[in-house]
Amino acid sequence: MSDHDPARPGTTPDDEPTRRPGELGVRELGRWTWRQLTSMRTALVLLLLLALAAVPGSVVPQEDIDALKASQWRESHPTLAPIYEKLGLFNVYETPWFAAIYLLLMVSLVGCIIPRTGVYWRALRARPPRAPRNLTRLADHTTYETDQAPDVVLARAVEVLRGRRYRVEVSTGSTDGGAGSTDGDRWVSAERGYLREAGNLLFHLSILVVLVGFAMGSLFGYKGGTIVVVGKGFSNNVTLYDDFVPGSLFRQEWMEPFAFDVTDFDIEWLTDGPAAGQARKFVSHLTYTEEPGGPEREYDLRVNHPLTIGDTDVFLIGHGYAPVITVRDGNGDVAWTGPTIFLPTDGTFRSFGVVKASDARPEQIGLQGELYPTFGFQAGEDGIGPYSAFGDALDPLVSLTVWKGDLGMDDPGSQSVYVLDTSKAEQVTKEDGSMFRLDLRPGDQVELPDGLGTVEFERLERWNRIQISQTPGKLVALTGVSLALLGLIGSLYVRPRRVWVRARRTGSGDDARTVVEIAGLDRSGGGDVPAELAEVQAGIMETPASKEQDA
Amino acid sequence: MTDTQWENLSNQAIFVAGVVYFLALLAHLVEWAALRKIPSYETPTTGRTAMFGRLGVLLTVIATGVHFVALLGRGMAADPNRVPWGNMYEFTISGAFFVSLLYLVLHRRFQLSWMAPLVVGFVLAASMTAVIWLYDPVAPLTEALYSPWLVIHVVSAIIATGAFTLGGITSALFLLKARSERRAAERVEERVAVPAGGVATGEPLGRPAATQEAGGSGPRTGYLARVPDTATLDRISYRMHAFGFPVWTFAVLITGPIWAHEAWSSYWSWDPKEVWAFITWVVYAAYLHARTTAGWRGRNAAILALVGVATLWFNFIGINFFSTTSQHSYAQGVEDGGAVQAAVVAVGPAVAGQPASGSSS
Ligand code: HEM
């Protein structure tokens, strides 16, 4: 791409900015750089670089896509991780080097489009170019002889070419004859396929539109998730999100003031067939208001059917169980009660969760363990112990270990609600010192050792994981790609062609014949010119008798 | 017919299709073996050789028909009935089917008989790979796949895959042919440059052979001799790509994002399948540029086309083995992730189970 090749043969003639002599120094260098940057070859190399640069992001876990995988990867590759970090490999699509490639490509694109638009504009208004002096020099040409007069042949040629949607130009006879033509150089020149270049320009321009739309989304939008227990609600406020990823120019006041309640949740479990155990048709029944005090509406939220409120989309992307657990402390006071979110760890909805009853007295009480929606147990040496046989809650059981003492809730730094900090706590054991484990079915209440209190599993509720995002510019991007596709179709399927027909009288008197030369040029490289020429020729030669009379 | 009967029919049909493709391949190999002995400017239209050629095409037609029955059976075996695009097995046999169908449709128009052994071999290999390594019993679609976009997105992705694959095969032949033309030209040069001592000038004798070999088609017998010249191959390859590219654009940059937006709440999230679909797209854009750029035309463009098919099929099958974060469910089983990820996996193999980019999205 940087080889200094003043002639630069090979870029398409149309997009070649001509080199003007007499400009030196900085300007010359600037021009040269600009020309290099906007050359086809540079575009090609940048495209390949872009493809290459996108690869690492599919191999190394990306922070934005799967933060958990990324941190696991970091832990298991302690030596590589810092290097990758420096290179931005955990965030490939936001690194400066990735941006540099596509920004250069865009600059190159603009530098390419502008001059070509000018060239195209002039070409649109230009007449088809006059016939080259020697048509038989062109790669694709045919010749035949006929008795018809040249005028008749050419008139017919005009008709045929117009019929084939060519723009046609006719020589005006001997006065317009090229130098050296004796008895008048008579030809017809035709061109078609102007839309190809228009399509090409539209396509390249639309890429910029897509990029603008995409950038709007990542700068001004946000994406967040929240877990809502069925029966409860959510209002669109940053503080109520479990995770929230704003774009770099996002402003909180752009958030729409809607609120919704998850009134009910339906799910259907497959009980036979190869997909038995899978869930289907989950529907979250919502009532929502678009703004405080606004009318209350209902919506059935399903996968593939997001709810759109203004610019914001609300999606159902997950669900799970929340056992309602009540902890009463040693004094008999309720130290914790409510649906506790357990996160599924596999397709059977075996789930993990913790309870932190930090208000319990005399000591704080912590619970952690698993929920099995349909409890099963496989004992024995190679048994797997407790498991969930099915995702539906047919026979739910929670199995928890108990901790007492300091749960670390007062430590600085935020604590995940899904993790119990047991570093300073003490595990509760039975009197004989063996592990104390709570196995509770709904309705069960168990007394804890040492007068710590009681734990009750009241009932099982469900939660939905709701993803909420505001993506400005998505329609801009969609319009952009759609236009790009349209342009592409024009650019790839319209065949720009030139055809010339020349008719010449040879011989004299009764021997006089007309030599007809037809030549064509395909400017796209994909076309089949000989076939086109054969059809044009057949058209011109068709029904000579009647045409002759008309003429 | 019951669902089980449909499923059995489908399994038998793919097996029968495999056998018939194999017979078609044999017929074409016999044909080409016989053709080796005949100079390339003669095209037998009667006799054993021609018969084997026609037989090969006929068998391919039959195999493709049976192949279709296999796809139909997959769709009918599911309850409720659906398009047969729910898992890798189904995508792969569908992809192979479209390669074969497209080849048959274009056979006459582009005179593709020279492509026969390669296409049939490819289709056979792809469907057998599916049967042996990718087989999955018929199952209902996961939740996220219930969308009209499944049909539109996957159909377009698979059609584009078919066209790109044929284009790739043509480009591979282009490279072989270009090499043999070059060799032939070198041989001719040697012969002309060093006239054998005895023969008078070498000119009158050498020239006709030279023009025929160098200008025409390299060696005069053998498989490559019957493959069209490089200009024709380049044109056919371009046509296939020019057809595939907009369809691919539609599949991965329009319908894919629209569907992803509905199912995953984000129209583009740099999911590994998306990344590779994008890479494929960019490589093919580079191919189209290369065809009009000096120094890149011809050989380099053909190499780019091959890189394109490689990324295409890598995305189709390979990426599943390299990346575990894809939301495209069919690409992976349910994994024990950590807590929050599991919450997502929970909605399913369903939501975590996703549109098929076919090779894309
Ligand atoms: C984002 C980057 C780009 C993409 C994805 C892209 C894609 C494409 C595609 C798919 C085509 C084929 C359509 C056709 O044959 O008309 C094409 C053609 C073309 N592109 Fe680009 N392009 C990009 C950037 C550029 C740049 C920077 C230039 C200028 C140097 C450029 C110049 C051209 C030209 C001149 C053609 C027409 C080739 C012909 O005559 O067929 N492109 N581009």
JSON list of N, CA, C and O in Angstrom, two decimals, chain A residues 16 38 47 97 106 157 212 278 289 292 295 318 390 406 452 480 500 528 533:
[
{"chain": "A", "resi": 16, "resn": "GLU", "atom": "N", "xyz": [-9.31, 7.09, -10.00]},
{"chain": "A", "resi": 16, "resn": "GLU", "atom": "CA", "xyz": [-7.92, 7.53, -9.94]},
{"chain": "A", "resi": 16, "resn": "GLU", "atom": "C", "xyz": [-7.84, 9.04, -9.94]},
{"chain": "A", "resi": 16, "resn": "GLU", "atom": "O", "xyz": [-8.16, 9.68, -10.94]},
{"chain": "A", "resi": 38, "resn": "THR", "atom": "N", "xyz": [-6.54, 7.09, 0.23]},
{"chain": "A", "resi": 38, "resn": "THR", "atom": "CA", "xyz": [-7.83, 6.90, -0.41]},
{"chain": "A", "resi": 38, "resn": "THR", "atom": "C", "xyz": [-7.75, 5.97, -1.60]},
{"chain": "A", "resi": 38, "resn": "THR", "atom": "O", "xyz": [-8.66, 5.91, -2.41]},
{"chain": "A", "resi": 47, "resn": "LEU", "atom": "N", "xyz": [-9.37, -3.23, 5.08]},
{"chain": "A", "resi": 47, "resn": "LEU", "atom": "CA", "xyz": [-10.45, -4.21, 5.26]},
{"chain": "A", "resi": 47, "resn": "LEU", "atom": "C", "xyz": [-9.89, -5.50, 5.85]},
{"chain": "A", "resi": 47, "resn": "LEU", "atom": "O", "xyz": [-10.43, -6.06, 6.79]},
{"chain": "A", "resi": 97, "resn": "TRP", "atom": "N", "xyz": [-6.58, 0.67, 19.02]},
{"chain": "A", "resi": 97, "resn": "TRP", "atom": "CA", "xyz": [-6.09, 0.13, 17.75]},
{"chain": "A", "resi": 97, "resn": "TRP", "atom": "C", "xyz": [-7.21, -0.37, 16.87]},
{"chain": "A", "resi": 97, "resn": "TRP", "atom": "O", "xyz": [-7.17, -0.27, 15.65]},
{"chain": "A", "resi": 106, "resn": "MET", "atom": "N", "xyz": [-12.81, 4.68, 7.43]},
{"chain": "A", "resi": 106, "resn": "MET", "atom": "CA", "xyz": [-13.87, 5.65, 7.16]},
{"chain": "A", "resi": 106, "resn": "MET", "atom": "C", "xyz": [-13.31, 6.89, 6.46]},
{"chain": "A", "resi": 106, "resn": "MET", "atom": "O", "xyz": [-13.92, 7.42, 5.55]},
{"chain": "A", "resi": 157, "resn": "ALA", "atom": "N", "xyz": [-29.92, -0.03, -35.51]},
{"chain": "A", "resi": 157, "resn": "ALA", "atom": "CA", "xyz": [-29.08, -0.21, -34.31]},
{"chain": "A", "resi": 157, "resn": "ALA", "atom": "C", "xyz": [-29.57, 0.70, -33.18]},
{"chain": "A", "resi": 157, "resn": "ALA", "atom": "O", "xyz": [-29.66, 0.29, -32.02]},
{"chain": "A", "resi": 212, "resn": "VAL", "atom": "N", "xyz": [-22.65, 5.67, 12.13]},
{"chain": "A", "resi": 212, "resn": "VAL", "atom": "CA", "xyz": [-23.22, 6.73, 12.97]},
{"chain": "A", "resi": 212, "resn": "VAL", "atom": "C", "xyz": [-24.28, 6.14, 13.89]},
{"chain": "A", "resi": 212, "resn": "VAL", "atom": "O", "xyz": [-24.29, 6.38, 15.11]},
{"chain": "A", "resi": 278, "resn": "GLN", "atom": "N", "xyz": [-36.85, -29.48, 29.33]},
{"chain": "A", "resi": 278, "resn": "GLN", "atom": "CA", "xyz": [-36.70, -28.08, 28.92]},
{"chain": "A", "resi": 278, "resn": "GLN", "atom": "C", "xyz": [-37.97, -27.31, 29.19]},
{"chain": "A", "resi": 278, "resn": "GLN", "atom": "O", "xyz": [-39.07, -27.88, 29.20]},
{"chain": "A", "resi": 289, "resn": "THR", "atom": "N", "xyz": [-46.96, 1.35, 33.57]},
{"chain": "A", "resi": 289, "resn": "THR", "atom": "CA", "xyz": [-47.35, 2.73, 33.24]},
{"chain": "A", "resi": 289, "resn": "THR", "atom": "C", "xyz": [-46.15, 3.38, 32.60]},
{"chain": "A", "resi": 289, "resn": "THR", "atom": "O", "xyz": [-45.01, 3.16, 33.02]},
{"chain": "A", "resi": 292, "resn": "PRO", "atom": "N", "xyz": [-45.37, 8.19, 35.71]},
{"chain": "A", "resi": 292, "resn": "PRO", "atom": "CA", "xyz": [-46.14, 8.17, 36.95]},
{"chain": "A", "resi": 292, "resn": "PRO", "atom": "C", "xyz": [-47.51, 8.80, 36.72]},
{"chain": "A", "resi": 292, "resn": "PRO", "atom": "O", "xyz": [-47.61, 9.85, 36.11]},
{"chain": "A", "resi": 295, "resn": "PRO", "atom": "N", "xyz": [-51.89, 6.03, 32.37]},
{"chain": "A", "resi": 295, "resn": "PRO", "atom": "CA", "xyz": [-52.82, 4.91, 32.36]},
{"chain": "A", "resi": 295, "resn": "PRO", "atom": "C", "xyz": [-52.07, 3.58, 32.50]},
{"chain": "A", "resi": 295, "resn": "PRO", "atom": "O", "xyz": [-50.95, 3.44, 32.02]},
{"chain": "A", "resi": 318, "resn": "GLY", "atom": "N", "xyz": [-34.55, -14.29, 31.57]},
{"chain": "A", "resi": 318, "resn": "GLY", "atom": "CA", "xyz": [-34.22, -15.39, 32.46]},
{"chain": "A", "resi": 318, "resn": "GLY", "atom": "C", "xyz": [-35.25, -15.54, 33.56]},
{"chain": "A", "resi": 318, "resn": "GLY", "atom": "O", "xyz": [-36.08, -14.66, 33.76]},
{"chain": "A", "resi": 390, "resn": "PHE", "atom": "N", "xyz": [-35.70, -32.29, 37.75]},
{"chain": "A", "resi": 390, "resn": "PHE", "atom": "CA", "xyz": [-36.56, -31.61, 36.79]},
{"chain": "A", "resi": 390, "resn": "PHE", "atom": "C", "xyz": [-36.58, -30.13, 37.15]},
{"chain": "A", "resi": 390, "resn": "PHE", "atom": "O", "xyz": [-36.45, -29.76, 38.31]},
{"chain": "A", "resi": 406, "resn": "ASP", "atom": "N", "xyz": [-19.64, -13.04, 62.68]},
{"chain": "A", "resi": 406, "resn": "ASP", "atom": "CA", "xyz": [-19.48, -11.84, 61.85]},
{"chain": "A", "resi": 406, "resn": "ASP", "atom": "C", "xyz": [-19.59, -12.20, 60.37]},
{"chain": "A", "resi": 406, "resn": "ASP", "atom": "O", "xyz": [-18.74, -12.90, 59.82]},
{"chain": "A", "resi": 452, "resn": "LEU", "atom": "N", "xyz": [-29.83, -20.35, 68.60]},
{"chain": "A", "resi": 452, "resn": "LEU", "atom": "CA", "xyz": [-29.63, -19.26, 67.64]},
{"chain": "A", "resi": 452, "resn": "LEU", "atom": "C", "xyz": [-30.96, -18.72, 67.13]},
{"chain": "A", "resi": 452, "resn": "LEU", "atom": "O", "xyz": [-31.08, -17.55, 66.78]},
{"chain": "A", "resi": 480, "resn": "GLY", "atom": "N", "xyz": [-29.50, 2.45, 7.49]},
{"chain": "A", "resi": 480, "resn": "GLY", "atom": "CA", "xyz": [-28.19, 2.40, 6.83]},
{"chain": "A", "resi": 480, "resn": "GLY", "atom": "C", "xyz": [-27.93, 1.07, 6.15]},
{"chain": "A", "resi": 480, "resn": "GLY", "atom": "O", "xyz": [-27.61, 1.03, 4.96]},
{"chain": "A", "resi": 500, "resn": "TRP", "atom": "N", "xyz": [-20.72, -0.10, -29.40]},
{"chain": "A", "resi": 500, "resn": "TRP", "atom": "CA", "xyz": [-20.59, 0.76, -30.56]},
{"chain": "A", "resi": 500, "resn": "TRP", "atom": "C", "xyz": [-20.93, -0.03, -31.83]},
{"chain": "A", "resi": 500, "resn": "TRP", "atom": "O", "xyz": [-20.57, -1.20, -31.95]},
{"chain": "A", "resi": 528, "resn": "ASP", "atom": "N", "xyz": [-21.05, -10.91, -19.61]},
{"chain": "A", "resi": 528, "resn": "ASP", "atom": "CA", "xyz": [-20.78, -11.79, -20.72]},
{"chain": "A", "resi": 528, "resn": "ASP", "atom": "C", "xyz": [-21.01, -10.97, -21.99]},
{"chain": "A", "resi": 528, "resn": "ASP", "atom": "O", "xyz": [-22.10, -10.94, -22.55]},
{"chain": "A", "resi": 533, "resn": "LEU", "atom": "N", "xyz": [-23.40, -8.91, -27.41]},
{"chain": "A", "resi": 533, "resn": "LEU", "atom": "CA", "xyz": [-23.16, -8.45, -28.78]},
{"chain": "A", "resi": 533, "resn": "LEU", "atom": "C", "xyz": [-23.94, -9.31, -29.77]},
{"chain": "A", "resi": 533, "resn": "LEU", "atom": "O", "xyz": [-24.50, -8.81, -30.74]}
]
